[in-house]
Tab-separated table of C-alpha atoms in Angstrom:
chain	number	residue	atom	x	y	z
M	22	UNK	CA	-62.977	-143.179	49.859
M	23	UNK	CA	-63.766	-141.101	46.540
M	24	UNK	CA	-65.478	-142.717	43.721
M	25	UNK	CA	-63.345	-143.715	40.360
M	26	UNK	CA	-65.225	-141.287	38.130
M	27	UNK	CA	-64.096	-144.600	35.355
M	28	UNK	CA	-65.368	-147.001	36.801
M	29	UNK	CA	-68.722	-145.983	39.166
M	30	UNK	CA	-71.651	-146.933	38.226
M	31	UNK	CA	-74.212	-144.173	37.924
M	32	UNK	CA	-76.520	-141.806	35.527
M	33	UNK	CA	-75.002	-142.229	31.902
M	34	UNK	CA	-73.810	-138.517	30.746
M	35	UNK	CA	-75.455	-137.435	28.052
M	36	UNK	CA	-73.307	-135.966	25.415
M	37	UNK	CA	-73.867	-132.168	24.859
M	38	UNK	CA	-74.362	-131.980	20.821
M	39	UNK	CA	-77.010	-134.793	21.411
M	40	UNK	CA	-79.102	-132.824	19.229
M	41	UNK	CA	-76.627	-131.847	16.284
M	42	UNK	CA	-75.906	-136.322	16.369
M	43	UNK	CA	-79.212	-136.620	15.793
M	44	UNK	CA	-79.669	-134.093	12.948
M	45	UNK	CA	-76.375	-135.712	11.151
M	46	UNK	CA	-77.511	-138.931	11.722
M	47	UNK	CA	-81.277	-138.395	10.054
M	48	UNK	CA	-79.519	-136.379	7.708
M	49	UNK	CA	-77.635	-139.385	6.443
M	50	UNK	CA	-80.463	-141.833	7.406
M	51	UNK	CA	-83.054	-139.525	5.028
M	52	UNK	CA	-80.535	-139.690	2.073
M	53	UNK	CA	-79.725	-143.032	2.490
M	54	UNK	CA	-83.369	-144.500	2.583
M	55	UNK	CA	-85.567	-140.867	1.502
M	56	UNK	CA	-87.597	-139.404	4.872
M	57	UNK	CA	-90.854	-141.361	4.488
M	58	UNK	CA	-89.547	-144.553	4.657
M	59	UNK	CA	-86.454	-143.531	7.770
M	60	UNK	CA	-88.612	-143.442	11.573
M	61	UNK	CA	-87.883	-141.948	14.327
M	62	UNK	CA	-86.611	-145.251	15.712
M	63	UNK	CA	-84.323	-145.562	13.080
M	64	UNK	CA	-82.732	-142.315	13.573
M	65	UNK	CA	-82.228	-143.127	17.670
M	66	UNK	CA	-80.382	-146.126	16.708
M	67	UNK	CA	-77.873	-144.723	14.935
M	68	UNK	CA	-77.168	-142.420	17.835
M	69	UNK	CA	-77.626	-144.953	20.605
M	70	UNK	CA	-80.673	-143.645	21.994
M	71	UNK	CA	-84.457	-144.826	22.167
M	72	UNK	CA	-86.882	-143.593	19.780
M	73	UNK	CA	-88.759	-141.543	21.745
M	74	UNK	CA	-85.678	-139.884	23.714
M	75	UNK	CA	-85.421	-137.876	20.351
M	76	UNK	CA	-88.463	-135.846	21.759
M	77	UNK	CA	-86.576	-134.204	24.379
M	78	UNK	CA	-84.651	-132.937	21.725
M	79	UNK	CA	-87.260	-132.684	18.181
M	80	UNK	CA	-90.836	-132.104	18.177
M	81	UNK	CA	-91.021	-134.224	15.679
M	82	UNK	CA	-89.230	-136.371	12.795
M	83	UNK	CA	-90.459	-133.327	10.484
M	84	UNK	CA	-89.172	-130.720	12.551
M	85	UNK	CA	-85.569	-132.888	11.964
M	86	UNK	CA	-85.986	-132.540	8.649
M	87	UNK	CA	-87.013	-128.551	8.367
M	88	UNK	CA	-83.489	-127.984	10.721
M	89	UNK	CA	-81.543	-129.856	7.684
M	90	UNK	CA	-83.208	-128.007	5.506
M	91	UNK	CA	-82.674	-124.769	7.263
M	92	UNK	CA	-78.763	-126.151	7.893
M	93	UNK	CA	-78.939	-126.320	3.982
M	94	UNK	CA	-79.962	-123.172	3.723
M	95	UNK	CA	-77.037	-121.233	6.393
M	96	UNK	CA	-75.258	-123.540	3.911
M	97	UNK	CA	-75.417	-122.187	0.930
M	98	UNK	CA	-75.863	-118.745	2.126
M	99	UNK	CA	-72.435	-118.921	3.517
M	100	UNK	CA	-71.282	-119.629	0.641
M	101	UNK	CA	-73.020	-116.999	-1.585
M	102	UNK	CA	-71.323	-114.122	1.518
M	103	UNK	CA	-68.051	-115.557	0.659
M	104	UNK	CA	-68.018	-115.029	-2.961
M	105	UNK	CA	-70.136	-111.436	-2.891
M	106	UNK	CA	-67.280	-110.375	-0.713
M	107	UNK	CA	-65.064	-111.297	-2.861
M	108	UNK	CA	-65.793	-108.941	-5.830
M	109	UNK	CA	-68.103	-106.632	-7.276
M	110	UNK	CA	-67.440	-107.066	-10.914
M	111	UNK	CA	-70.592	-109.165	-11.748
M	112	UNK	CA	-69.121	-111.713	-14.310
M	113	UNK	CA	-66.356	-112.261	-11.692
M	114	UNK	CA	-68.804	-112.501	-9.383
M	115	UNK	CA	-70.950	-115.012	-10.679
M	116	UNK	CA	-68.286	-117.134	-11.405
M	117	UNK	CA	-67.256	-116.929	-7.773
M	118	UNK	CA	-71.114	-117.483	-6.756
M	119	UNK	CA	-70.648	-121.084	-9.085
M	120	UNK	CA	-66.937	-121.752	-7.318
M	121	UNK	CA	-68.450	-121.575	-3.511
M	122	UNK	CA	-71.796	-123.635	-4.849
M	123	UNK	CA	-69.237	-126.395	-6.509
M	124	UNK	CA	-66.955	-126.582	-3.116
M	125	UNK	CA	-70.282	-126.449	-0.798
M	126	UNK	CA	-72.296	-128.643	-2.521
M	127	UNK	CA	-69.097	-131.564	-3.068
M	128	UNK	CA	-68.382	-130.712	0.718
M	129	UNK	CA	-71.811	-131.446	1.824
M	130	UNK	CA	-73.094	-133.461	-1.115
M	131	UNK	CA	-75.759	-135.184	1.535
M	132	UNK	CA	-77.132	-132.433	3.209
M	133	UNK	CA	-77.388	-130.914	0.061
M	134	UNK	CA	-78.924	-133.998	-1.816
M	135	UNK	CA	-81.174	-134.174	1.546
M	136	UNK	CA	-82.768	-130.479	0.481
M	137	UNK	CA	-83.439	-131.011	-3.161
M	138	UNK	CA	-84.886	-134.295	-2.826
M	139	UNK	CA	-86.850	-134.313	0.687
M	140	UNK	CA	-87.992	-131.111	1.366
M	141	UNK	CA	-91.092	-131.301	-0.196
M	142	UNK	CA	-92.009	-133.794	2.707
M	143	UNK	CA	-92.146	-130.397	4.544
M	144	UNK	CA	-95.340	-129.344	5.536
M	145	UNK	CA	-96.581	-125.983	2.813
M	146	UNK	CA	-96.175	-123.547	6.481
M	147	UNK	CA	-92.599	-124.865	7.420
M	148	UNK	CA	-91.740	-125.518	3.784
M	149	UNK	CA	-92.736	-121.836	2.839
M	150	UNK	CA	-90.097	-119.584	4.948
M	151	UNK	CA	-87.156	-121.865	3.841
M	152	UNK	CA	-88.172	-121.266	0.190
M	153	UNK	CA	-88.189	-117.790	0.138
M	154	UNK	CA	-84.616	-117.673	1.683
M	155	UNK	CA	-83.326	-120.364	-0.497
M	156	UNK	CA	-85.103	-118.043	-3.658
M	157	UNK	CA	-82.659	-114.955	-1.929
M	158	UNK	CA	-80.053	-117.002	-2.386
M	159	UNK	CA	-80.599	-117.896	-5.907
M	160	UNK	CA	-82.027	-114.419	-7.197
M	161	UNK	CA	-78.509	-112.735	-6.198
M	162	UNK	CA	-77.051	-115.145	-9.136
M	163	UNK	CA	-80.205	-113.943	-10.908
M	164	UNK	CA	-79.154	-110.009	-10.128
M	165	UNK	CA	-75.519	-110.941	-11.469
M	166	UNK	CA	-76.156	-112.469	-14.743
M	167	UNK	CA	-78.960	-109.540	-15.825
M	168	UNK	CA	-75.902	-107.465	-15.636
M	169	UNK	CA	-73.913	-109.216	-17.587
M	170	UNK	CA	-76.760	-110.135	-20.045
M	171	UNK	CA	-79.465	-107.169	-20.017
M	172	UNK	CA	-81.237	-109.036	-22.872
M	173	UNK	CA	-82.287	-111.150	-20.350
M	174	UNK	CA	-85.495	-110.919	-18.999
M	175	UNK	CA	-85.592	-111.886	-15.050
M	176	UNK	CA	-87.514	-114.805	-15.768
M	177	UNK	CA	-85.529	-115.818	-18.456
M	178	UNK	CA	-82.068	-115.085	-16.218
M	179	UNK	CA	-84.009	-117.249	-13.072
M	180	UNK	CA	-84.565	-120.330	-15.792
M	181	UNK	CA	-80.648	-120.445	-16.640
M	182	UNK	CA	-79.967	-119.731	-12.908
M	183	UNK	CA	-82.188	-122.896	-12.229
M	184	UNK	CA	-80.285	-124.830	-14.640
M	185	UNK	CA	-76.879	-124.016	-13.671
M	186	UNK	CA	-77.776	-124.648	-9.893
M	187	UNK	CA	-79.470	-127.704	-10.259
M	188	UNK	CA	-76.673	-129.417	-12.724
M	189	UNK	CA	-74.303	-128.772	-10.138
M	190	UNK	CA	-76.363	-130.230	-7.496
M	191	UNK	CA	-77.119	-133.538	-9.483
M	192	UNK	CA	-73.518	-133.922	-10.426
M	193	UNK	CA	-71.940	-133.028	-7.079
M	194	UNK	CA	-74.761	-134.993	-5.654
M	195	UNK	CA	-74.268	-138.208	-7.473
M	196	UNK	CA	-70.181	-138.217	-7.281
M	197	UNK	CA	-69.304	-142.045	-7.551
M	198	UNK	CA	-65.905	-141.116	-7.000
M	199	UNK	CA	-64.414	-141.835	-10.570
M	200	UNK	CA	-63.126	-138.690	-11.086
M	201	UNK	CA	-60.375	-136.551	-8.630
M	202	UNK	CA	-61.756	-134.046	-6.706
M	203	UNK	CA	-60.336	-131.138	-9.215
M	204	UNK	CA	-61.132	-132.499	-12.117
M	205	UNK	CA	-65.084	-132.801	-11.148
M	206	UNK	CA	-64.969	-129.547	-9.641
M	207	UNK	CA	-63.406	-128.043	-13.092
M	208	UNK	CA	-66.177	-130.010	-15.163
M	209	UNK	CA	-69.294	-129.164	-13.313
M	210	UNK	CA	-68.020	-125.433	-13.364
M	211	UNK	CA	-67.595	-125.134	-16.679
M	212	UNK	CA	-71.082	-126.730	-17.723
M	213	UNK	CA	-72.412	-124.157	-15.561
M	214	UNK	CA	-71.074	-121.260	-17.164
M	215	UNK	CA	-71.838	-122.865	-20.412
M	216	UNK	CA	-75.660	-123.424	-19.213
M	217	UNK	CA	-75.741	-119.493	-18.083
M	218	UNK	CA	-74.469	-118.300	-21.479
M	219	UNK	CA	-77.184	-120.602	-23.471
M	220	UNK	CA	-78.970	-118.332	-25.628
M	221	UNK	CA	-82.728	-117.385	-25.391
């Protein structure tokens, strides 16, 4: 007589994005509560799991946190590609460089609060790599507003370019739903701009 595949008992199945639960459940655990205080036992409760069946799957409760930081980083990337294809005018394309951070950064507001906020529990030699590619990312808004404003020195340009990026990422960060969708997205835009065009 064959076995009810429903109802046998028998090894549980493990599901087969295991890994990518975990990572969205620390993700949301290390905004929630910040990544000293979350453990690794926390993090296997909210996917069902024992503590230490995490290992099979992380090294480590940092290594968790340098894959959302890394995730972070494809992240915003993505969204950099999206906008440089877009254009090659460079005040058209910075503006579209802004657009894609505003929709990423509302679209993933905890991963992205996750990055700004915890990755400096990173280790300096895990902490480094994701740095310099995060710096790529921001320099090409650096490259595009030099154009537009050659008095700019590339320091200068990288000091309004921090600006800009981190407003949005407080404000998209720290959405208490008061405001619709397009109206916050129109708002934190246009501060942007505005803190790009400040005058040196």
């Amino acid at each position: 007589m064959t076995a009810n595949p429903l109802t046998s008992e028998g090894p549980a199945t493990r599901p087969s994005n295991r890994r990518a639960l975990i990572l969205d459940a620390a993700i949301g655990l290390f905004r929630e509560g910040g990544y000293p205080a979350t453990s690794v036992d926390d993090i296997g409760k909210a996917v069902d799991v024992s503590g230490p069946a995490i290992y099979r799957h992380f090294s480590s409760k940092e290594e968790i946190l340098l894959e959302a930081i890394r995730l972070a980083a494809d992240e915003v990337h993505a969204a950099n590609g999206e906008a440089r294809n877009s254009t090659a005018d460079p005040r058209t394309l910075l503006a579209a460089y802004i657009g894609a951070y505003v929709v990423c950064a509302l679209d993933r507001s905890t991963l992205i609060a996750v990055w700004t906020t915890e990755a400096r529990h990173l280790s300096s030699e895990r902490r480094s790599p994701v740095t310099r590619r995060l710096r790529s990312w921001s320099n090409e808004w650096v490259e595009a507003l030099t154009a537009i404003r050659p008095e700019l020195s590339t320091e200068q340009a990288r000091v309004l370019v921090g600006g800009a990026i981190g407003l949005i990422t407080s404000l998209a960060t720290n959405d208490d739903g008061s405001l619709g969708r397009a109206q916050l997205s129109g708002m934190i835009t246009a501060m942007a701009l505005a803190t790009l065009d400040t005058p040196f």
